[in-house]
PDB file of C-alpha atoms in Angstrom:
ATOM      1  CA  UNK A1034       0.119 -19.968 -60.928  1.00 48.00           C
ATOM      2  CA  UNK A1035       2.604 -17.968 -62.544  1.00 47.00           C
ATOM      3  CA  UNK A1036       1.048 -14.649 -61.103  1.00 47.00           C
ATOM      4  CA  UNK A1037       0.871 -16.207 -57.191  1.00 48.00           C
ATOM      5  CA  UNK A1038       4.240 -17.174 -57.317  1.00 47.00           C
ATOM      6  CA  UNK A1039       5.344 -13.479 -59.135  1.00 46.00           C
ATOM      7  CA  UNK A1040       2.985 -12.128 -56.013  1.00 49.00           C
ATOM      8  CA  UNK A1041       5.233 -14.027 -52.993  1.00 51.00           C
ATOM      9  CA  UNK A1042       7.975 -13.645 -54.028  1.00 48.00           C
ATOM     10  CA  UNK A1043       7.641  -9.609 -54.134  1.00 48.00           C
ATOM     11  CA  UNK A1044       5.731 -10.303 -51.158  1.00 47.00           C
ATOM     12  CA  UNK A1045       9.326 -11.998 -49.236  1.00 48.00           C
ATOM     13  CA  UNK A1046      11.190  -9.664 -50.687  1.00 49.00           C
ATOM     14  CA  UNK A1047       9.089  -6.766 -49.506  1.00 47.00           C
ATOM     15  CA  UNK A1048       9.696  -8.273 -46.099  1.00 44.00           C
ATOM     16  CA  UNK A1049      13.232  -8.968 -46.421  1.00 48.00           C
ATOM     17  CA  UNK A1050      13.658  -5.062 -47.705  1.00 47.00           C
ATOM     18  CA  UNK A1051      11.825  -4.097 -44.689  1.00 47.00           C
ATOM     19  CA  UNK A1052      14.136  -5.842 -42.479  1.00 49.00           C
ATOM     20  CA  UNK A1053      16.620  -3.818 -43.584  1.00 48.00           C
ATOM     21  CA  UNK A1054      15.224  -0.624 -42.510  1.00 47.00           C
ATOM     22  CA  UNK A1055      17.342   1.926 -40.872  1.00 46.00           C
ATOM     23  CA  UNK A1056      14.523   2.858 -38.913  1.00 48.00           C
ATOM     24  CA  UNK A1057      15.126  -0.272 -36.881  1.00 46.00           C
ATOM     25  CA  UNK A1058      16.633   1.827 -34.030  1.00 45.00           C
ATOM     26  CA  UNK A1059      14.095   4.129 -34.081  1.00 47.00           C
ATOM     27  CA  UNK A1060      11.445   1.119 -33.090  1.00 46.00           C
ATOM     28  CA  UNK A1061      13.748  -0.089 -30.508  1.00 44.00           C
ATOM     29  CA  UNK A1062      13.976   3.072 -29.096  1.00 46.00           C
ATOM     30  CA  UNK A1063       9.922   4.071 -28.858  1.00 49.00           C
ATOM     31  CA  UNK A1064       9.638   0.143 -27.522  1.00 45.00           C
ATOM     32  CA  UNK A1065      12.442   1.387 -24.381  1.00 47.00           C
ATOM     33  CA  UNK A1066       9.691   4.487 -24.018  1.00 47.00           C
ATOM     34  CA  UNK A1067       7.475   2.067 -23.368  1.00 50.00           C
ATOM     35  CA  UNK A1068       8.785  -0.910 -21.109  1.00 52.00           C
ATOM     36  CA  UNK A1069       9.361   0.096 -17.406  1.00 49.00           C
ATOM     37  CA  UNK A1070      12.486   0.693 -16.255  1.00 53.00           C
ATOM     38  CA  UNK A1071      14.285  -1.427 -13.607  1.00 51.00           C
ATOM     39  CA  UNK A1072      13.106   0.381 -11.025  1.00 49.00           C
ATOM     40  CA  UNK A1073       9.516   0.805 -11.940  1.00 49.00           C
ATOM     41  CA  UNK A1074       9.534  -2.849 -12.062  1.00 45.00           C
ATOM     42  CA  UNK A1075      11.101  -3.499  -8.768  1.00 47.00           C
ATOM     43  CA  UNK A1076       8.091  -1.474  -7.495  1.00 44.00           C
ATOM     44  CA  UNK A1077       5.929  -3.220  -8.373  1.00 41.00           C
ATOM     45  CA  UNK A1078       6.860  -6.514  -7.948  1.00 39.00           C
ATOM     46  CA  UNK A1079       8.987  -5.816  -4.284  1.00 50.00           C
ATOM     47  CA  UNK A1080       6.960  -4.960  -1.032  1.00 49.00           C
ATOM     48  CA  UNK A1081       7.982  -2.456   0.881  1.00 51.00           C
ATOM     49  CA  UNK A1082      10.185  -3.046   3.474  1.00 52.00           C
ATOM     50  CA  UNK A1083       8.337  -4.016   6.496  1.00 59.00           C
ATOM     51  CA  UNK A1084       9.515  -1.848   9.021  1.00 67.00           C
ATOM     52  CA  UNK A1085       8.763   1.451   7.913  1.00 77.00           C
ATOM     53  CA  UNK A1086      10.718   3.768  10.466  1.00 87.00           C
ATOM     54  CA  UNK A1087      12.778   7.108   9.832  1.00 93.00           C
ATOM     55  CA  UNK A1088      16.631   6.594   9.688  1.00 96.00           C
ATOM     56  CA  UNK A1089      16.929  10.034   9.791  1.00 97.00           C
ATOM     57  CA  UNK A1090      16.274  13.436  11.716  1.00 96.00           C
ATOM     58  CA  UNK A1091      14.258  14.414   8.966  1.00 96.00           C
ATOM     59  CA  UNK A1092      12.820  12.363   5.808  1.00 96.00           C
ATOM     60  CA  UNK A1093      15.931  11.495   3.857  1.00 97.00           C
ATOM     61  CA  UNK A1094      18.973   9.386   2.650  1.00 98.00           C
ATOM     62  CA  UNK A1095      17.926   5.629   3.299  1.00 96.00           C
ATOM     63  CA  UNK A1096      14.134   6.506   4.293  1.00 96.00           C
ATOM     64  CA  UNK A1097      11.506   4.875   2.146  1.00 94.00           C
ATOM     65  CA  UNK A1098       9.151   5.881  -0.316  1.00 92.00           C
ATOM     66  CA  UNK A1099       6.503   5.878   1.655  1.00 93.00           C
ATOM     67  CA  UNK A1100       7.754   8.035   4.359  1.00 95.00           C
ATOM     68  CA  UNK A1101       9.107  10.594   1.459  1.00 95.00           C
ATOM     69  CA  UNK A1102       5.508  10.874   0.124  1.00 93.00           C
ATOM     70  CA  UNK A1103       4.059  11.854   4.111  1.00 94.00           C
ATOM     71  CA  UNK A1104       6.611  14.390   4.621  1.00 94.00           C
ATOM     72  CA  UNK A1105       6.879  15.884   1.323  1.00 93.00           C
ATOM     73  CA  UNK A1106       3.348  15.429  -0.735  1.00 92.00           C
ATOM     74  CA  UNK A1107       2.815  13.489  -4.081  1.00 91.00           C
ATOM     75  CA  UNK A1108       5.723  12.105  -6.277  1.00 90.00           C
ATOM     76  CA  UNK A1109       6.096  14.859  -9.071  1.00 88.00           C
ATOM     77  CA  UNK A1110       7.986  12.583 -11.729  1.00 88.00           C
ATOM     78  CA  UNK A1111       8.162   8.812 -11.601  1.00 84.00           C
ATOM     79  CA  UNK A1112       9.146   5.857  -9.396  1.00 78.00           C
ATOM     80  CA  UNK A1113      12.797   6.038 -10.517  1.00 79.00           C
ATOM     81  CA  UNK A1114      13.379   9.743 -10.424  1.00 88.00           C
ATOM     82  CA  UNK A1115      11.086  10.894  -7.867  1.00 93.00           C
ATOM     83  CA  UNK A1116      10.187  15.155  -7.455  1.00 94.00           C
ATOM     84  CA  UNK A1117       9.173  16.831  -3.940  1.00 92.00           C
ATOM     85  CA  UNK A1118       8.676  20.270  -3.201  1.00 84.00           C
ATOM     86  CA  UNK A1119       8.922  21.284  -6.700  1.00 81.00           C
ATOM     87  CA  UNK A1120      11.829  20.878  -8.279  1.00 81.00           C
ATOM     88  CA  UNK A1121      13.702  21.259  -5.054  1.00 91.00           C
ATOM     89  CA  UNK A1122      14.190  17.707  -3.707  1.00 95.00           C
ATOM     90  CA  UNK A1123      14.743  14.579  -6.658  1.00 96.00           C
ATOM     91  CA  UNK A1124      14.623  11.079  -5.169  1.00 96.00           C
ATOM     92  CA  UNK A1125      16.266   8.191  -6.864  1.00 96.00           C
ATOM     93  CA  UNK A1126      14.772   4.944  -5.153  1.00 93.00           C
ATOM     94  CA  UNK A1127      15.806   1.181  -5.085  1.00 91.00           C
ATOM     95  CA  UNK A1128      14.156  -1.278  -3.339  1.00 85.00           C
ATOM     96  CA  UNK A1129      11.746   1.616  -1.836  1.00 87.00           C
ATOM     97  CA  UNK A1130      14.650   3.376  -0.309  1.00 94.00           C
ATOM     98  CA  UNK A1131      16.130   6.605  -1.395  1.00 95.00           C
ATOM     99  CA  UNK A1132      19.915   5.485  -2.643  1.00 96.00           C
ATOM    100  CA  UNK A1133      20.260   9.433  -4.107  1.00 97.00           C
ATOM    101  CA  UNK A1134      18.832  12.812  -2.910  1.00 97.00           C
ATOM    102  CA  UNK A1135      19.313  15.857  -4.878  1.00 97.00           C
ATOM    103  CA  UNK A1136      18.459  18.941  -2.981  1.00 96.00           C
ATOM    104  CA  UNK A1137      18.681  22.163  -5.085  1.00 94.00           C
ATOM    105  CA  UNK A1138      18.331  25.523  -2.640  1.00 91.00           C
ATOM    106  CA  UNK A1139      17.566  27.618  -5.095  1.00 85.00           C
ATOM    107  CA  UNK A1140      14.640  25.891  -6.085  1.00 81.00           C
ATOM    108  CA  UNK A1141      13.329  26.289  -1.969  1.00 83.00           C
ATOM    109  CA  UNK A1142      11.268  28.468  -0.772  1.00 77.00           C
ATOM    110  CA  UNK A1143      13.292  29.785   1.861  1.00 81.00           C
ATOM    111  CA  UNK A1144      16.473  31.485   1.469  1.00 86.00           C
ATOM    112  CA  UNK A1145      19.259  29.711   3.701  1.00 91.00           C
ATOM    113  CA  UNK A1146      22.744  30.365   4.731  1.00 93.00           C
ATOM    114  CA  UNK A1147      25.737  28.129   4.255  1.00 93.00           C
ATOM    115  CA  UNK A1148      25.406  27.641   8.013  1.00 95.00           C
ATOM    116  CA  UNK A1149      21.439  27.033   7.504  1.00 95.00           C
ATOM    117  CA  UNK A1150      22.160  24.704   4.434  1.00 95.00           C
ATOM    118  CA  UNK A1151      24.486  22.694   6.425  1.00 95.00           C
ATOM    119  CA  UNK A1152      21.779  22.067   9.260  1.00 96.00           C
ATOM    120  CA  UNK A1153      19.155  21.386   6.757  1.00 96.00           C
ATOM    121  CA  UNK A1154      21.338  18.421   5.065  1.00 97.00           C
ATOM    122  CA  UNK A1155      22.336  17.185   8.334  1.00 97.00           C
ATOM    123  CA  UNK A1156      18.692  16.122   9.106  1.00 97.00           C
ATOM    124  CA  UNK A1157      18.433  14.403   6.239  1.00 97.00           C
ATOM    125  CA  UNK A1158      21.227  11.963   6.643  1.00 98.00           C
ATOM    126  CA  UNK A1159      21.121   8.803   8.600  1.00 98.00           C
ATOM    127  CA  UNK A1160      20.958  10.160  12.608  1.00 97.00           C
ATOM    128  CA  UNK A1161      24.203   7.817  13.137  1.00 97.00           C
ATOM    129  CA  UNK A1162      26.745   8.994  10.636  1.00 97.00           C
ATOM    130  CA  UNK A1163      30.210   9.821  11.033  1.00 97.00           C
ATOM    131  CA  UNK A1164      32.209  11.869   8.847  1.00 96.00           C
ATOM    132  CA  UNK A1165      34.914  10.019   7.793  1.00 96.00           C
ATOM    133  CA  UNK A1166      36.470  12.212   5.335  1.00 96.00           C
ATOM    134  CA  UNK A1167      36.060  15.615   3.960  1.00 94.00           C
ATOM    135  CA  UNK A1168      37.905  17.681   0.992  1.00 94.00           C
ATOM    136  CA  UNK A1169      37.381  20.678  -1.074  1.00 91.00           C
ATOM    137  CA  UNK A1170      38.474  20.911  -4.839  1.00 85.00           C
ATOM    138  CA  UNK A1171      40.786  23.349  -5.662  1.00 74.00           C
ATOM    139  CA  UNK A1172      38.868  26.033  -6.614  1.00 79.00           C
ATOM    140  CA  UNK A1173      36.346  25.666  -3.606  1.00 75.00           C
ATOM    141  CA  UNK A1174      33.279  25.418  -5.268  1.00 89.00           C
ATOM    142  CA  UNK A1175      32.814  21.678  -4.403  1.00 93.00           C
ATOM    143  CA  UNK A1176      32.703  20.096  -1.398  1.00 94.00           C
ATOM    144  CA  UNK A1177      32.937  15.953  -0.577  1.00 95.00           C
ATOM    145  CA  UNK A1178      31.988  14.639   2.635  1.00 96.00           C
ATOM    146  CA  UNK A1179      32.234  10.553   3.156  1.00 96.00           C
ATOM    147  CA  UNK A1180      30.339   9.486   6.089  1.00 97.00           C
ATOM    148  CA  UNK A1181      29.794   5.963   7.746  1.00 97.00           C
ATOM    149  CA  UNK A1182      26.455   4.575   8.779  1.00 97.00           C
ATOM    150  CA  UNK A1183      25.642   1.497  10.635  1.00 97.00           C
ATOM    151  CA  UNK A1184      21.684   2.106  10.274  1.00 96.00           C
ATOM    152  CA  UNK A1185      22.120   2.556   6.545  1.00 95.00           C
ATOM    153  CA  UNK A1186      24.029  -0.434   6.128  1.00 94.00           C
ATOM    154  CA  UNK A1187      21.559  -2.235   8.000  1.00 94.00           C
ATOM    155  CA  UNK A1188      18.536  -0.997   6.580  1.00 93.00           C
ATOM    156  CA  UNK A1189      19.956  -1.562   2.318  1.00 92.00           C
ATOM    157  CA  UNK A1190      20.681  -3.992   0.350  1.00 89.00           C
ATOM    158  CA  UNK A1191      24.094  -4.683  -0.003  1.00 89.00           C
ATOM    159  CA  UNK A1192      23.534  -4.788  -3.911  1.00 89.00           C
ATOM    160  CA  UNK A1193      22.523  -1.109  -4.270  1.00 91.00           C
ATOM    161  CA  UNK A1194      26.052  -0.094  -3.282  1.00 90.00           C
ATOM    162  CA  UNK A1195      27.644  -1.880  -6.398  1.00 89.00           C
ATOM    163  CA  UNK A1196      31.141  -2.818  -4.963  1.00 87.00           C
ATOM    164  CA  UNK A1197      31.434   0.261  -2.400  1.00 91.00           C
ATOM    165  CA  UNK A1198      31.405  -0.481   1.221  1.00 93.00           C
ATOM    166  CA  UNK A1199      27.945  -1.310   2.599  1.00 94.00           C
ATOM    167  CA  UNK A1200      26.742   1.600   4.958  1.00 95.00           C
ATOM    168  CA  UNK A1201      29.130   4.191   3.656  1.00 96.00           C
ATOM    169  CA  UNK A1202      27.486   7.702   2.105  1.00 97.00           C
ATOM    170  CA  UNK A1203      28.784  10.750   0.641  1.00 97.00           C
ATOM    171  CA  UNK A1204      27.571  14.553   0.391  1.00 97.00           C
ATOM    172  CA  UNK A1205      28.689  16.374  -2.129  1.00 96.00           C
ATOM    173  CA  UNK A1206      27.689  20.246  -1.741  1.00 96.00           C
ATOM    174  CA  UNK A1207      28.247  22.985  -4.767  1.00 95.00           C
ATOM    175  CA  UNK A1208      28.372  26.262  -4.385  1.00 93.00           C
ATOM    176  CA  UNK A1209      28.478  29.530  -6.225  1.00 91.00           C
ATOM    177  CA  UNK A1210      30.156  33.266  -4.938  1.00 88.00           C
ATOM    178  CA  UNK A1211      26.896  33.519  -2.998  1.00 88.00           C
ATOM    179  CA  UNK A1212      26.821  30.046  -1.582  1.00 90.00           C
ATOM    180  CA  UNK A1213      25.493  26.430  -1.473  1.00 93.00           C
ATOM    181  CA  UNK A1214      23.411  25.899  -4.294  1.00 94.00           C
ATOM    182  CA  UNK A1215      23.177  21.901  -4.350  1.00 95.00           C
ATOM    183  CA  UNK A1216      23.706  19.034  -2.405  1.00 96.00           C
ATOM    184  CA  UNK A1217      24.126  15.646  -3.468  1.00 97.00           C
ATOM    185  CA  UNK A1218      23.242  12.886  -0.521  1.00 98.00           C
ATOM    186  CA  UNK A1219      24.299   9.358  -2.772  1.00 96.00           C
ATOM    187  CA  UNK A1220      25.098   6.093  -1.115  1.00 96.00           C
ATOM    188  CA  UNK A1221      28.745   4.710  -1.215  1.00 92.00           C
ATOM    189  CA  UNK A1222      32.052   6.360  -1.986  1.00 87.00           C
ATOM    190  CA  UNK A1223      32.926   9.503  -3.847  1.00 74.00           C
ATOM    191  CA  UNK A1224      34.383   8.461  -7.399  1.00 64.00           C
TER     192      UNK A1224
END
């Protein structure tokens, strides 16, 4: 009896010792590998929005999954961070619609000018905008330009802009000596 008792007791202490591990943060963090993010999750439990049409010239800011993946091929990446045209274009969707578009020109096939660049972003925002405000940072290598959308704010949730004004967007463009090299299409107000 003596020995069974001897044997749970090291057994409940083995347990309490492992309890104690300071690998403990290391299992929570494999276990956030493997549970879906937000997003992922949203997928699959959301439909897609109903009426699928193009708020823009070209596939872009506010347009849905769906329509990225017929103008631009398979998703590269994942549902949260999607990839098109190589590493050119990254997508972040909620609810199905792209809230963030990255567009790296370096990354393109084609070489563009500033004017070019400019006319290539501009058919990816929603057809209605208007530019509300613009500024430069004081070295000129950044750009900001708020716009106003009606067909954005009618076509998102109100939720995805967290606390900035429903239907408003900003492009932020980055450029080196030679040029644009990025643009930023996000929904909501430059911080």
């Amino acid at each position: 009896m003596k020995n069974k008792t001897l044997i749970a007791a090291m057994f409940a202490g083995s347990l309490i010792m492992a309890g104690c591990n300071p690998n403990e943060e290391q299992i929570v963090e494999e276990e956030d590998k493997n549970n879906p993010s937000t997003e992922e999750q949203r997928a699959e439990t959301e439909e897609a929005p109903g009426e699928n049409k193009k708020i823009t010239e070209e596939v872009g800011l506010g347009d849905t999954r769906d329509l990225f993946t017929k103008a631009y091929g398979d998703n590269k990446n994942n549902d949260e961070i999607a990839r098109f045209n190589g590493d050119s274009m990254l997508v972040e969707f909620q609810t199905h619609r792209a809230v963030n578009v990255e567009l790296q020109f370096e990354d393109m096939e084609q070489d563009m000018n500033n004017e070019e660049i400019l006319a290539f972003v501009e058919k990816r925002i929603p057809k209605d905008a208007k530019e509300v405000d613009r500024t430069k940072d004081d070295n000129n290598h950044t750009e900001i330009i708020e716009y106003k959308s009606e067909l954005l704010k009618e076509n998102l949730s109100e939720e995805v802009y967290e606390g900035d004004d429903p239907g408003t967007f900003t492009v932020l463009l980055t450029s080196n000596e030679e040029g644009y090299v990025n643009a930023s299409l996000s929904i909501g107000n430059s911080d």
